[in-house]
PDB file of C-alpha atoms in Angstrom:
ATOM      1  CA  UNK Q   1      -0.335 -19.275  18.427  1.00 74.00           C
ATOM      2  CA  UNK Q   2      -0.821 -16.076  16.427  1.00 82.00           C
ATOM      3  CA  UNK Q   3      -4.011 -14.011  16.161  1.00 89.00           C
ATOM      4  CA  UNK Q   4      -4.399 -11.418  13.451  1.00 93.00           C
ATOM      5  CA  UNK Q   5      -6.847  -8.473  13.864  1.00 94.00           C
ATOM      6  CA  UNK Q   6      -7.560  -6.332  10.871  1.00 96.00           C
ATOM      7  CA  UNK Q   7      -8.914  -2.825  10.677  1.00 96.00           C
ATOM      8  CA  UNK Q   8      -9.144   0.136   8.202  1.00 97.00           C
ATOM      9  CA  UNK Q   9     -11.631  -0.939   5.620  1.00 97.00           C
ATOM     10  CA  UNK Q  10     -14.482   1.210   4.359  1.00 97.00           C
ATOM     11  CA  UNK Q  11     -16.439   2.800   1.575  1.00 98.00           C
ATOM     12  CA  UNK Q  12     -14.484   5.144  -0.676  1.00 98.00           C
ATOM     13  CA  UNK Q  13     -14.688   6.685  -4.159  1.00 98.00           C
ATOM     14  CA  UNK Q  14     -12.504   5.803  -7.110  1.00 98.00           C
ATOM     15  CA  UNK Q  15      -9.091   7.542  -6.711  1.00 98.00           C
ATOM     16  CA  UNK Q  16      -9.250   7.602  -2.950  1.00 98.00           C
ATOM     17  CA  UNK Q  17      -6.893   5.960  -0.502  1.00 98.00           C
ATOM     18  CA  UNK Q  18      -7.221   3.694   2.462  1.00 98.00           C
ATOM     19  CA  UNK Q  19      -4.724   2.070   4.818  1.00 98.00           C
ATOM     20  CA  UNK Q  20      -5.314  -1.339   6.288  1.00 98.00           C
ATOM     21  CA  UNK Q  21      -3.717  -2.439   9.402  1.00 97.00           C
ATOM     22  CA  UNK Q  22      -3.061  -6.034  10.692  1.00 95.00           C
ATOM     23  CA  UNK Q  23      -2.032  -6.353  14.433  1.00 93.00           C
ATOM     24  CA  UNK Q  24      -0.700  -9.496  15.813  1.00 86.00           C
ATOM     25  CA  UNK Q  25      -1.290 -10.920  19.241  1.00 78.00           C
ATOM     26  CA  UNK Q  26      -0.295 -13.962  21.175  1.00 60.00           C
ATOM     27  CA  UNK Q  27       3.296 -13.957  19.860  1.00 60.00           C
ATOM     28  CA  UNK Q  28       5.517 -11.815  17.704  1.00 54.00           C
ATOM     29  CA  UNK Q  29       5.700 -11.906  13.827  1.00 62.00           C
ATOM     30  CA  UNK Q  30       9.303 -13.270  14.017  1.00 72.00           C
ATOM     31  CA  UNK Q  31       9.956 -15.753  11.131  1.00 83.00           C
ATOM     32  CA  UNK Q  32       6.592 -15.064   9.467  1.00 87.00           C
ATOM     33  CA  UNK Q  33       6.023 -13.600   5.995  1.00 91.00           C
ATOM     34  CA  UNK Q  34       2.955 -11.367   6.321  1.00 92.00           C
ATOM     35  CA  UNK Q  35       0.541 -10.112   3.662  1.00 95.00           C
ATOM     36  CA  UNK Q  36      -2.923  -9.850   2.216  1.00 97.00           C
ATOM     37  CA  UNK Q  37      -5.194 -11.820   0.027  1.00 98.00           C
ATOM     38  CA  UNK Q  38      -8.595 -10.488  -1.125  1.00 98.00           C
ATOM     39  CA  UNK Q  39     -11.848 -12.022  -2.302  1.00 98.00           C
ATOM     40  CA  UNK Q  40     -14.543 -10.427  -4.285  1.00 97.00           C
ATOM     41  CA  UNK Q  41     -18.110 -11.895  -4.437  1.00 92.00           C
ATOM     42  CA  UNK Q  42     -18.213 -14.972  -6.688  1.00 95.00           C
ATOM     43  CA  UNK Q  43     -14.495 -15.011  -7.202  1.00 96.00           C
ATOM     44  CA  UNK Q  44     -11.513 -16.911  -5.884  1.00 96.00           C
ATOM     45  CA  UNK Q  45      -9.347 -15.639  -3.086  1.00 96.00           C
ATOM     46  CA  UNK Q  46      -6.354 -13.845  -4.737  1.00 96.00           C
ATOM     47  CA  UNK Q  47      -2.961 -12.767  -3.565  1.00 97.00           C
ATOM     48  CA  UNK Q  48      -2.374  -9.028  -3.092  1.00 98.00           C
ATOM     49  CA  UNK Q  49       0.977  -8.421  -1.458  1.00 97.00           C
ATOM     50  CA  UNK Q  50       3.448  -9.762   1.067  1.00 96.00           C
ATOM     51  CA  UNK Q  51       6.374  -8.574   3.165  1.00 94.00           C
ATOM     52  CA  UNK Q  52       9.085 -11.112   4.108  1.00 89.00           C
ATOM     53  CA  UNK Q  53       9.895 -11.648   7.759  1.00 81.00           C
ATOM     54  CA  UNK Q  54      13.067  -9.617   7.287  1.00 80.00           C
ATOM     55  CA  UNK Q  55      10.738  -6.519   6.967  1.00 79.00           C
ATOM     56  CA  UNK Q  56      12.439  -5.374   3.776  1.00 84.00           C
ATOM     57  CA  UNK Q  57      11.682  -7.555   0.843  1.00 93.00           C
ATOM     58  CA  UNK Q  58       8.120  -7.187  -0.587  1.00 96.00           C
ATOM     59  CA  UNK Q  59       6.143  -8.530  -3.493  1.00 96.00           C
ATOM     60  CA  UNK Q  60       2.900  -7.383  -5.193  1.00 97.00           C
ATOM     61  CA  UNK Q  61       0.360  -8.670  -7.625  1.00 97.00           C
ATOM     62  CA  UNK Q  62       0.479  -7.048 -11.057  1.00 97.00           C
ATOM     63  CA  UNK Q  63      -2.952  -5.616 -10.471  1.00 97.00           C
ATOM     64  CA  UNK Q  64      -1.919  -3.488  -7.482  1.00 98.00           C
ATOM     65  CA  UNK Q  65       1.836  -2.978  -8.134  1.00 97.00           C
ATOM     66  CA  UNK Q  66       2.639   0.740  -8.133  1.00 98.00           C
ATOM     67  CA  UNK Q  67      -0.532   1.608  -6.214  1.00 98.00           C
ATOM     68  CA  UNK Q  68      -0.306  -0.331  -3.004  1.00 98.00           C
ATOM     69  CA  UNK Q  69       2.600  -0.364  -0.475  1.00 98.00           C
ATOM     70  CA  UNK Q  70       3.086  -2.938   2.315  1.00 97.00           C
ATOM     71  CA  UNK Q  71       5.122  -2.181   5.340  1.00 95.00           C
ATOM     72  CA  UNK Q  72       5.758  -3.409   8.848  1.00 90.00           C
ATOM     73  CA  UNK Q  73       6.196  -1.961  12.267  1.00 88.00           C
ATOM     74  CA  UNK Q  74       7.895  -4.472  14.435  1.00 79.00           C
ATOM     75  CA  UNK Q  75       7.604  -2.439  17.673  1.00 80.00           C
ATOM     76  CA  UNK Q  76       3.759  -2.474  17.207  1.00 83.00           C
ATOM     77  CA  UNK Q  77       3.551  -6.019  15.817  1.00 82.00           C
ATOM     78  CA  UNK Q  78       1.577  -4.448  12.969  1.00 91.00           C
ATOM     79  CA  UNK Q  79       1.605  -4.747   9.207  1.00 94.00           C
ATOM     80  CA  UNK Q  80       0.085  -2.001   6.983  1.00 96.00           C
ATOM     81  CA  UNK Q  81      -1.245  -1.956   3.477  1.00 98.00           C
ATOM     82  CA  UNK Q  82      -1.405   1.557   1.998  1.00 98.00           C
ATOM     83  CA  UNK Q  83      -3.808   1.457  -0.913  1.00 98.00           C
ATOM     84  CA  UNK Q  84      -3.747   4.498  -3.274  1.00 98.00           C
ATOM     85  CA  UNK Q  85      -5.587   5.297  -6.477  1.00 98.00           C
ATOM     86  CA  UNK Q  86      -8.284   2.745  -5.615  1.00 98.00           C
ATOM     87  CA  UNK Q  87     -10.362   1.327  -8.396  1.00 98.00           C
ATOM     88  CA  UNK Q  88     -13.861  -0.282  -8.418  1.00 98.00           C
ATOM     89  CA  UNK Q  89     -12.111  -3.600  -9.136  1.00 97.00           C
ATOM     90  CA  UNK Q  90     -10.276  -3.344  -5.831  1.00 98.00           C
ATOM     91  CA  UNK Q  91     -13.592  -3.958  -4.091  1.00 98.00           C
ATOM     92  CA  UNK Q  92     -13.309  -7.127  -2.011  1.00 98.00           C
ATOM     93  CA  UNK Q  93     -12.943  -8.422   1.477  1.00 98.00           C
ATOM     94  CA  UNK Q  94      -9.243  -8.171   2.436  1.00 98.00           C
ATOM     95  CA  UNK Q  95      -7.771 -10.898   4.563  1.00 98.00           C
ATOM     96  CA  UNK Q  96      -4.466 -10.528   6.461  1.00 97.00           C
ATOM     97  CA  UNK Q  97      -2.368 -13.681   6.318  1.00 95.00           C
ATOM     98  CA  UNK Q  98       0.787 -15.119   7.871  1.00 93.00           C
ATOM     99  CA  UNK Q  99       3.032 -18.000   6.876  1.00 93.00           C
ATOM    100  CA  UNK Q 100       6.184 -19.289   8.488  1.00 90.00           C
ATOM    101  CA  UNK Q 101       8.799 -18.968   5.745  1.00 88.00           C
ATOM    102  CA  UNK Q 102      10.095 -16.687   3.157  1.00 88.00           C
ATOM    103  CA  UNK Q 103       6.956 -16.370   0.901  1.00 88.00           C
ATOM    104  CA  UNK Q 104       3.232 -16.033   1.587  1.00 88.00           C
ATOM    105  CA  UNK Q 105       2.365 -18.603  -1.179  1.00 88.00           C
ATOM    106  CA  UNK Q 106      -1.164 -19.668  -1.911  1.00 93.00           C
ATOM    107  CA  UNK Q 107      -4.270 -19.527   0.387  1.00 94.00           C
ATOM    108  CA  UNK Q 108      -3.892 -23.211   1.164  1.00 94.00           C
ATOM    109  CA  UNK Q 109      -0.422 -22.696   2.564  1.00 93.00           C
ATOM    110  CA  UNK Q 110      -1.402 -19.866   4.938  1.00 95.00           C
ATOM    111  CA  UNK Q 111      -0.834 -20.603   8.646  1.00 93.00           C
ATOM    112  CA  UNK Q 112      -2.927 -17.858  10.083  1.00 93.00           C
ATOM    113  CA  UNK Q 113      -5.746 -15.564   8.888  1.00 95.00           C
ATOM    114  CA  UNK Q 114      -7.234 -12.299   9.980  1.00 96.00           C
ATOM    115  CA  UNK Q 115     -11.016 -11.911  10.172  1.00 96.00           C
ATOM    116  CA  UNK Q 116     -11.240  -9.892   7.014  1.00 97.00           C
ATOM    117  CA  UNK Q 117     -12.100  -6.236   6.309  1.00 97.00           C
ATOM    118  CA  UNK Q 118     -14.473  -4.946   3.571  1.00 98.00           C
ATOM    119  CA  UNK Q 119     -13.088  -2.439   1.091  1.00 98.00           C
ATOM    120  CA  UNK Q 120     -15.702  -0.977  -1.280  1.00 98.00           C
ATOM    121  CA  UNK Q 121     -14.695   1.414  -4.104  1.00 98.00           C
ATOM    122  CA  UNK Q 122     -17.732   3.014  -5.784  1.00 97.00           C
ATOM    123  CA  UNK Q 123     -18.924   6.298  -7.084  1.00 92.00           C
TER     124      UNK Q 123
END
């Protein structure tokens, strides 16, 4: 059993940065690909980024590639999403997710979800 607890969301201006954290409990992250989806009001939940269980290989959506960086601290059982150059279109609830395997896949394939954290980018 894995529990994911998210933190780090908030209200920022365009161009600002935020770092989201996702801490695991109940067991280690071993064997799980970790990452984030996000969901804006009235829209589908969309993939943002993932980091494979090896802690090295990463993948990003085109909309955030070059601005966001995902990383993992195995000693703290924590995954981070560093978000730079934030834009109003990044506004959404961000959900940490975990899937046993080499990819995060689609929302329907996710094994565990965090509670979500609100990111609002507005001037």
